[in-house]
Amino acid sequence: MPSQLFGVASIQITLPLAIILALGIPTACSRYPERPDFTFVNGPEPESLDPHTITGQPEMRIVHALFEGLTTRNGRGEIVPGVAQSWKISDDLLTYRFYLRPEARWSDGSPVTAYQFHQAWERALRPSTASLYAEMYYPIAGAEAYNRGQLTDFSSVGVVPIDATTLEIRLHQPCPYFLDLLAFPTLFPVRTDLIEKYPQEWIKPHRLISNGPYRLAGWYLDDRIILERNPHYHTPAHFQRIHALTLTSPTTAFNLFYTGRADLVLDKGLVPTLFIEKIRDKPYFHANPFLATYFYRFNVTRPPLDNPLVRRALALAIDKAHLTRRITRAGETPARSFVPPGIPGYTPYQGPDYNPEQARALLAQAGYPNGQGFPLLTLLYNQSELNENIAVEIQAMWKENLGITVSLKKQEWKVYLASLDQLDYHIARSSWVGDYNDPNTFLDMFVTGRGNNRTGWSHPTYDSLLAQANATADPHRRMELLRQAEKILIEDQMPIVPLYYFVGIALYHPDRLGGFHPNVVDHHPLHELFWLPTHRKPQKSVSLSSPPMLD
């Protein structure tokens, strides 16, 4: 189907509606009688809407619309006041005092309090919650010990509600990006009273109470999430009702956009790769670099991937330039570092480049000359046309350059994430989007025991370098220590292999949609988007399926 579709699309992409009808996609439906003001394609079905347990970008987009932290990011990616209207930082950079907005409200109209932040953060750090992003709290005094179960009294953690509208946070060492962390979902407040009352149902539409610009009005599995403006939010959103479509087919996503059934498509994986060269000069095509790297993980707990020689051989046998030239096609650059370029003050360490001869020598040194005796490995990826195309190319490279056979396995998003968490894979496709503009957001994830490590890899020197870097007050020394750690990660040990740096892609009409700004963290708040004077009237809902309502 993709090749046939490309043949039609190459005629200046003039027949998308016919393509839609041929694919059997309904163009409208009465299932959702309320017309949305705005519809966008969000990606796979979210694993959850619990801010403290989610890990993927599709769910974080929704959670950012539903909740807000002490700080938040605007449409240009800048940190601005959120629930906290202001704050003071002590001279030693260890104590932060936040003053909450008196008008901060939950979607049920009740006030957001410092006590609720205290309760929510205790819940996020509780070992039983198993938050994979719990390390975001670790700059706070006592937070890591509490999360690891070494400290059982949360009153010993540096989170102190002074009164209902004042929260004091005490760090164990200065953290130059602490205000950025506070804008991350894992540090959002949640209603612990509702979680205790409805432990399995509190995130459903008829239960969820949120404090962000939107409230959850509907959740149709594998179809869409419906957001409605929160009337109690301190800055009213422009759109009353938003439909976030759940789908993974780039063909469907593009056709919905091109025929006006979707107003925005986010994520490179939702744009057909064969279309990119045809549409990259169109006014609705937008691409910009941002802090994100596409990479493969190795499960180092499974032989022969427990051998660094094997991991290095596999890495050196991948022609990354071929991937960006023939597969991704949107201006991505091959990655020789895990940390993308562009972070102020940091020069990423450059790892090895494509070298099939050295790769063969390393594999022979590991005991597998010309691939003889090498076991069958499986390459795991989440369902996506782009991920599959890349996997097929790398499978062929390993066969040609090393003489080994690797099978391919694709899974839907939630199952794929569970496989990573359980180390139920050999090699896995991954990507990482920087949570803040600092190398630590990339490197810290591979410290021993981190929830997002997902490789089984542990290295004491690496851990020590990260700890030293984040304890030093000298910014130049700090960046040098981080660079030394990156060398261990991508050259000496290689539990991962970086493939390319992302280019953020969005499809939208700039003469209709305002408030969308490219930025290095690829953050686009839904409540800041608005129609320009040329906008059309709200659309009828497009139907993707006949989904069950999550209730």
Coordinates of N, CA, C and O in Angstrom, one line a residue, residues 38-42 257 262-266 506-508 513 516 524 526 529:
F38 N -10.7 22.1 17.8 CA -9.3 21.8 17.3 C -9.1 20.3 17.4 O -9.5 19.7 18.4
T39 N -8.5 19.7 16.3 CA -8.2 18.3 16.3 C -6.8 18.1 15.9 O -6.3 18.7 15.0
F40 N -6.1 17.3 16.7 CA -4.7 17.0 16.3 C -4.4 15.5 16.5 O -5.1 14.8 17.2
V41 N -3.4 15.0 15.7 CA -3.0 13.6 15.8 C -1.9 13.5 16.8 O -0.8 14.1 16.7
N42 N -2.2 12.7 17.8 CA -1.2 12.6 19.0 C -0.3 11.4 18.9 O 0.8 11.4 19.5
F257 N -5.1 15.1 7.9 CA -4.6 16.5 7.9 C -4.9 17.1 6.6 O -5.5 18.2 6.5
A262 N -8.0 16.9 10.5 CA -7.1 17.1 11.6 C -6.4 18.4 11.3 O -6.0 18.7 10.2
D263 N -6.1 19.2 12.3 CA -5.5 20.5 12.2 C -4.0 20.5 12.4 O -3.3 21.5 12.0
L264 N -3.5 19.5 13.0 CA -2.1 19.5 13.4 C -1.7 18.0 13.5 O -2.4 17.2 14.1
V265 N -0.5 17.7 13.0 CA 0.1 16.4 13.1 C 1.5 16.6 13.8 O 2.3 17.4 13.3
L266 N 1.7 16.0 14.9 CA 3.0 16.1 15.6 C 3.7 14.7 15.5 O 3.0 13.7 15.5
A506 N 6.2 19.0 12.1 CA 4.8 19.3 12.4 C 4.1 19.7 11.1 O 4.7 20.3 10.3
L507 N 2.9 19.2 11.0 CA 2.0 19.6 9.8 C 0.9 20.5 10.3 O 0.1 20.1 11.2
Y508 N 0.9 21.8 9.9 CA -0.2 22.7 10.2 C -0.1 23.9 9.3 O 0.9 24.1 8.6
L513 N -3.3 28.7 12.0 CA -3.1 28.3 13.4 C -2.0 29.2 13.9 O -0.9 29.3 13.4
F516 N 2.0 28.3 17.7 CA 2.9 27.2 17.6 C 4.3 27.7 17.3 O 4.5 28.4 16.3
H524 N 4.8 22.1 23.0 CA 3.8 23.0 22.3 C 2.5 22.9 23.1 O 1.6 22.1 22.9
L526 N -1.1 23.1 24.4 CA -2.3 23.2 23.6 C -3.1 24.4 23.9 O -3.8 25.0 23.1
L529 N -2.5 27.6 21.7 CA -2.8 27.5 20.3 C -4.1 28.3 20.0 O -5.0 28.3 20.9

